[in-house]
mmCIF file of C-alpha atoms in Angstrom:
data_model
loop_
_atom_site.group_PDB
_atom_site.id
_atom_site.type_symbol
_atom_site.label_atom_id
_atom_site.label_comp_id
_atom_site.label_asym_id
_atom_site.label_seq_id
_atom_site.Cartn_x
_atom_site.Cartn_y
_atom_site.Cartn_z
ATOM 1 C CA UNK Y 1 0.000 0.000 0.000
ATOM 2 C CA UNK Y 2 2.919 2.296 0.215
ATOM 3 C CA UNK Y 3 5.947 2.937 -1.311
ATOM 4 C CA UNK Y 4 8.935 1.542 -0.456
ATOM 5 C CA UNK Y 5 10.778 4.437 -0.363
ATOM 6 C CA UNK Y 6 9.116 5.090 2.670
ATOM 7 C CA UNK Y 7 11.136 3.441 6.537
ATOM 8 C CA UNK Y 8 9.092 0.818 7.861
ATOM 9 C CA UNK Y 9 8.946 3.154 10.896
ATOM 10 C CA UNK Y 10 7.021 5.586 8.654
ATOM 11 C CA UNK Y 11 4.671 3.178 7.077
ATOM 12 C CA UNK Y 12 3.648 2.076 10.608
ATOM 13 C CA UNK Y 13 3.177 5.768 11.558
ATOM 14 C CA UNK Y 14 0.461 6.319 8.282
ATOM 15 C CA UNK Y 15 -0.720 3.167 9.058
ATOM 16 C CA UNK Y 16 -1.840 3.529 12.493
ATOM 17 C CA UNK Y 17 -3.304 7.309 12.044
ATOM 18 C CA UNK Y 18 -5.521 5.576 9.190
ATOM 19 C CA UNK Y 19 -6.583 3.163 11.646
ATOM 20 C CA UNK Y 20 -7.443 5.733 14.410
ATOM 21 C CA UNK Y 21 -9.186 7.837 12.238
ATOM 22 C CA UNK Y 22 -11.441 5.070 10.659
ATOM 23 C CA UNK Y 23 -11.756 2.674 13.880
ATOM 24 C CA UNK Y 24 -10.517 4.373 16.994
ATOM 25 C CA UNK Y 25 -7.377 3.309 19.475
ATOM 26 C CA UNK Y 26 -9.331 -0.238 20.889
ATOM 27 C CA UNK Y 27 -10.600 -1.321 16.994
ATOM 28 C CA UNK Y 28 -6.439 -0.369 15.873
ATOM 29 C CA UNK Y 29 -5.209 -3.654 16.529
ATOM 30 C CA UNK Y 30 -1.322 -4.081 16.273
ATOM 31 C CA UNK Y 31 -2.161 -6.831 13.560
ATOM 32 C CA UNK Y 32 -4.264 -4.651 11.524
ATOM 33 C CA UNK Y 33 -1.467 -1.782 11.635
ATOM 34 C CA UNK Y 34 1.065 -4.834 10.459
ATOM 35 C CA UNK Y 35 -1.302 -5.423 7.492
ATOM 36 C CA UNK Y 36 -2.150 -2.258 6.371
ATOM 37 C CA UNK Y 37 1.909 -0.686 6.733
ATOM 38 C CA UNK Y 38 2.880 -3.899 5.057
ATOM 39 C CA UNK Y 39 5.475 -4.870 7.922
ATOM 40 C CA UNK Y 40 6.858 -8.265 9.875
ATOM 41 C CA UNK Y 41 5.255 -8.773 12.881
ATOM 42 C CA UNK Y 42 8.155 -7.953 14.889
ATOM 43 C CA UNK Y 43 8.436 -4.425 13.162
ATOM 44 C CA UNK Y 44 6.284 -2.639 15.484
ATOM 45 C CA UNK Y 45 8.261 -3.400 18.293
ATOM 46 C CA UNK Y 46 11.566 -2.807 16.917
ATOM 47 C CA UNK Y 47 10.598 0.706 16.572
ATOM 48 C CA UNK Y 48 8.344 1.378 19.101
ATOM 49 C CA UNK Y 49 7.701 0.131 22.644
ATOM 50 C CA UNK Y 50 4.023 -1.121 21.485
ATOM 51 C CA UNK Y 51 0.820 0.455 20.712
ATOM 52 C CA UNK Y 52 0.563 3.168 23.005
ATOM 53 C CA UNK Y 53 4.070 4.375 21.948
ATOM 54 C CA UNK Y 54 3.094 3.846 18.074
ATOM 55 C CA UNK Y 55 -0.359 5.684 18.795
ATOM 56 C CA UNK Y 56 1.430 9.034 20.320
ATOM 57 C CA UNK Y 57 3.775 8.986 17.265
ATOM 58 C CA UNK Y 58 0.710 9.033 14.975
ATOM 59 C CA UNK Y 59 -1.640 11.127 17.045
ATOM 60 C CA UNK Y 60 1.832 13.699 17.246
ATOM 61 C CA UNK Y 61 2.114 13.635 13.603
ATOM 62 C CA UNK Y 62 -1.915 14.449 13.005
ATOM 63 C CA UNK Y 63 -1.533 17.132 15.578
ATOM 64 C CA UNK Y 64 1.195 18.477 13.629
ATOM 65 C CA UNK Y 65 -0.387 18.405 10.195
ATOM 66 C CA UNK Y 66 -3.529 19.617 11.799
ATOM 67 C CA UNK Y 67 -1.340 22.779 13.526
ATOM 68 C CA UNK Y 68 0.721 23.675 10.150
ATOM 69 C CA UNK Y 69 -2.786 23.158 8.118
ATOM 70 C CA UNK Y 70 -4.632 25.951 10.278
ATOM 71 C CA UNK Y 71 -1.128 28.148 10.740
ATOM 72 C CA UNK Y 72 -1.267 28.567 6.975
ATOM 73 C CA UNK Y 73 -5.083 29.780 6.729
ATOM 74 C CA UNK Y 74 -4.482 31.853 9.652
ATOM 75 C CA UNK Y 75 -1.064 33.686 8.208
ATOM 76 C CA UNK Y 76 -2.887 34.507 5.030
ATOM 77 C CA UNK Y 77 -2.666 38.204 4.114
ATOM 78 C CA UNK Y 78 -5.259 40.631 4.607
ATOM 79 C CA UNK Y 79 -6.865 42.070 7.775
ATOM 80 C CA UNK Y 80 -7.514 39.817 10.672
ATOM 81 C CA UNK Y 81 -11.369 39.456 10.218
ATOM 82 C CA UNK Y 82 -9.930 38.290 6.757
ATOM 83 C CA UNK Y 83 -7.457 35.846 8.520
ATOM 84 C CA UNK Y 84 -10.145 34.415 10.913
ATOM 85 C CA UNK Y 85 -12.671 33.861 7.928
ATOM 86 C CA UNK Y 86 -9.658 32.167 5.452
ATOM 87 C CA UNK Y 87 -9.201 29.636 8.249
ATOM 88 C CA UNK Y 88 -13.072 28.838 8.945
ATOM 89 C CA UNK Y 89 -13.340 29.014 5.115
ATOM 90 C CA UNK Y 90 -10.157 26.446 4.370
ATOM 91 C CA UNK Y 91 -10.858 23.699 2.335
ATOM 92 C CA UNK Y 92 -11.718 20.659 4.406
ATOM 93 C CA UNK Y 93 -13.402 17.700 3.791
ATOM 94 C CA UNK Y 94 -16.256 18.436 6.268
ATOM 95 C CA UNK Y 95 -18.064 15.253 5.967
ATOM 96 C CA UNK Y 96 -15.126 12.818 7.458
ATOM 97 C CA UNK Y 97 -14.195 15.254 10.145
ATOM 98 C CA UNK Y 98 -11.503 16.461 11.879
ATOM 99 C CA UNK Y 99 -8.850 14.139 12.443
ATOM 100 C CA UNK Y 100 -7.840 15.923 16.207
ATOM 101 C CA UNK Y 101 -11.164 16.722 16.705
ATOM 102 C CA UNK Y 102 -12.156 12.821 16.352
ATOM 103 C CA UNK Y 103 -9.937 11.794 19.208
ATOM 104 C CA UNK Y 104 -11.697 13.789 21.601
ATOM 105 C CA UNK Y 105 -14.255 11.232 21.056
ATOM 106 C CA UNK Y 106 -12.651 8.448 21.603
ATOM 107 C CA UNK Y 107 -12.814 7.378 25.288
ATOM 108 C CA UNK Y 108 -9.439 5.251 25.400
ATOM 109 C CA UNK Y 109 -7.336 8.476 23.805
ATOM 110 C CA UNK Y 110 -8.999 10.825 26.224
ATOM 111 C CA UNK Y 111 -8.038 8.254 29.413
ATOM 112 C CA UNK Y 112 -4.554 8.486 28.875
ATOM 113 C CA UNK Y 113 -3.429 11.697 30.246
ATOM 114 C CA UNK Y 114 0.018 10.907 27.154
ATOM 115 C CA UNK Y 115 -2.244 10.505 24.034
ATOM 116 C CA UNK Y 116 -4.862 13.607 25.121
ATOM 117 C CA UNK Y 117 -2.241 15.836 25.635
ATOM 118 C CA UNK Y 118 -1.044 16.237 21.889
ATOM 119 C CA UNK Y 119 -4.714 16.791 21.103
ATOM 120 C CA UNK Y 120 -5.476 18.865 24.023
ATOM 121 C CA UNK Y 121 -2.022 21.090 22.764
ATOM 122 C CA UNK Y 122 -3.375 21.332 19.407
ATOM 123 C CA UNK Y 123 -6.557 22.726 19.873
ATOM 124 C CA UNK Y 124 -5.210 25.338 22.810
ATOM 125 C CA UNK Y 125 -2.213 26.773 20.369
ATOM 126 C CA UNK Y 126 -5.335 27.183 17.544
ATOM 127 C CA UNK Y 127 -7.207 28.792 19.820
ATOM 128 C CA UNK Y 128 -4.191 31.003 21.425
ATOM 129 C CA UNK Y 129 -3.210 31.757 17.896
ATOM 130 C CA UNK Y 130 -6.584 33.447 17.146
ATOM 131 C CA UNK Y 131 -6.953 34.981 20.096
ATOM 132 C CA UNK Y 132 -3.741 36.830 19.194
ATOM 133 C CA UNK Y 133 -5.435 37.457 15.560
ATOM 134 C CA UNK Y 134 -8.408 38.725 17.392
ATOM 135 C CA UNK Y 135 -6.403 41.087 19.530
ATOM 136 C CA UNK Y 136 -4.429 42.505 16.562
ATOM 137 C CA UNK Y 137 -7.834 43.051 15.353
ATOM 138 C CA UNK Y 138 -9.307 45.105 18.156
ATOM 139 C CA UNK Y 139 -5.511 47.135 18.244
ATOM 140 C CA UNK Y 140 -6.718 47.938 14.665
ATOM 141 C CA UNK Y 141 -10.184 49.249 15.638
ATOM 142 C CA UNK Y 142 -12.033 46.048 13.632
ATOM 143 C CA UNK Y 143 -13.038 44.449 16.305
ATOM 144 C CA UNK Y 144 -15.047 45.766 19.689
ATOM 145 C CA UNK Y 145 -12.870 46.309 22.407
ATOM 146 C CA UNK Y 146 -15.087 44.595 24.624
ATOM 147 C CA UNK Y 147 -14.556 41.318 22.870
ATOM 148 C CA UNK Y 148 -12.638 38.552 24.872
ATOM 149 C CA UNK Y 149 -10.485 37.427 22.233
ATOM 150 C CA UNK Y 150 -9.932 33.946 24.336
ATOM 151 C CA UNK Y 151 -13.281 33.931 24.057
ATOM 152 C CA UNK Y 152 -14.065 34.594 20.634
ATOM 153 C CA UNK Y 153 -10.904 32.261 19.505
ATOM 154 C CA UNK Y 154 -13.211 29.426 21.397
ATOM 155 C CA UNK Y 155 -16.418 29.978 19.439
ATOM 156 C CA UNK Y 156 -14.277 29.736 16.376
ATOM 157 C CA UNK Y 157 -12.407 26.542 16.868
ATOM 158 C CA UNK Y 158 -16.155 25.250 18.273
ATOM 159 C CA UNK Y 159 -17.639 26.790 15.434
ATOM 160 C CA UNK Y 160 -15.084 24.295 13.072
ATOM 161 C CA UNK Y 161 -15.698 21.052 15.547
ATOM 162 C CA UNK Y 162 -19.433 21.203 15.966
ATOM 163 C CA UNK Y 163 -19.575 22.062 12.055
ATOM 164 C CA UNK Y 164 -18.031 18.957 11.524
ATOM 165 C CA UNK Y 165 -20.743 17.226 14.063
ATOM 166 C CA UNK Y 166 -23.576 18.855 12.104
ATOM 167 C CA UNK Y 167 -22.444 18.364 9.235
ATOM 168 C CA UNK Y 168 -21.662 14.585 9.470
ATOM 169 C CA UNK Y 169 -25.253 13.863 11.304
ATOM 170 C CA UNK Y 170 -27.149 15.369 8.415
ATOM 171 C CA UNK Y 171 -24.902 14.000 5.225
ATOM 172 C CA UNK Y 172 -24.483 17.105 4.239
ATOM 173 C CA UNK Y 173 -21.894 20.172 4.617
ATOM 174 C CA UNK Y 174 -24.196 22.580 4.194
ATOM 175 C CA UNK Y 175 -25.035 22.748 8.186
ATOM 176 C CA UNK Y 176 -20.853 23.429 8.265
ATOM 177 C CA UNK Y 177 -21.131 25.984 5.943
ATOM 178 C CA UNK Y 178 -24.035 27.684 7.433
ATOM 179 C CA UNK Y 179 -22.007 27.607 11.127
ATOM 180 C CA UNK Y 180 -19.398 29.272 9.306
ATOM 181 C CA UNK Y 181 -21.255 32.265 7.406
ATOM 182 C CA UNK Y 182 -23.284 32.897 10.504
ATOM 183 C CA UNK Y 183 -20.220 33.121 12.595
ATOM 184 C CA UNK Y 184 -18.680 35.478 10.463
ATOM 185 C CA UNK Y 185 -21.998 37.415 9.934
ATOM 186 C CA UNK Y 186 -21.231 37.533 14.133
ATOM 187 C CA UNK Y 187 -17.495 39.017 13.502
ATOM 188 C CA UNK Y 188 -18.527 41.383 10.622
ATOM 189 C CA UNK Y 189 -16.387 44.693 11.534
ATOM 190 C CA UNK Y 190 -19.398 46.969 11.829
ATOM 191 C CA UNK Y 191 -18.262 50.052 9.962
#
């Protein structure tokens, strides 16, 4: 399933942030990982302590992705109401979900205090990061002053997650979209 260029370590790295995202930690077995990154059984312990320490290496990497994906949308030019709208505008595909956002759902991820805490880090240096954006805003006279840009940075990333909720219970991304334009219609700079 994947090249060869690819280390073995790699492979079992794509492999088991497939697996999470399609079955969760307790239906990514160790065998199915195996099968799906194309490795020897003993491969996953070679270069990893087992499947907790294989999990944090692919829930670090989605994290990462994740981080760099909404860094980009966020550093686009234009004013910050522009900023915050390119990242709740992004292209996503709304109707799988969020990768991060999934593992929040998942109870055996959340119980372990190591493989919450790249997910909990995620969503809290989004949400820092357009606070920021939302500050530079209301230095700029866009935004209210009386707007708590921790706040506001909150409703956004919520905005995104519950989008993805909506959107996945009703087949559709038009219930993501519509979370989106009325948040915005919300930030409008009122000039």
């Amino acid at each position: 399933m994947y090249s060869t260029v690819m280390s073995t370590s790699e492979r079992l790295i794509e492999s088991t942030r497939e697996l999470l995202w399609e079955r969760g930690y307790v239906g990514t077995s160790p065998k199915a990982i195996l099968e799906r990154a194309g490795a020897g059984q003993g491969s996953m312990y070679h270069h990893f302590k087992g499947k907790p320490d294989l999990a944090l290496a692919a829930i670090r990497r989605t994290a990462e992705e994740l981080l760099a994906t909404a860094e980009a949308a966020l550093d686009t030019p234009g004013t910050p109401y522009d900023r915050i709208a390119a990242y709740l505008r992004r292209e996503r595909d709304v109707l799988r979900g969020c990768p991060v956002g999934r593992l929040t759902m998942d109870p055996d991820v959340m119980a372990s205090p190591e493989l919450r805490a790249p997910v909990d880090e995620t969503l809290a240096r989004i949400r820092a990061r357009i606070a920021g954006i939302v500050e530079l805003g209301q230095e700029q006279g866009e935004f209210a002053a009386s707007l708590d840009p921790a706040e506001i940075a909150s409703a956004v990333v919520a905005t995104v997650q519950g989008g993805y909720v909506l959107a996945r219970a009703s087949g559709s991304p038009d219930a993501f979209d519509a979370g989106v334009r009325g948040l915005l219609t919300l930030l409008a700079p009122r000039n």
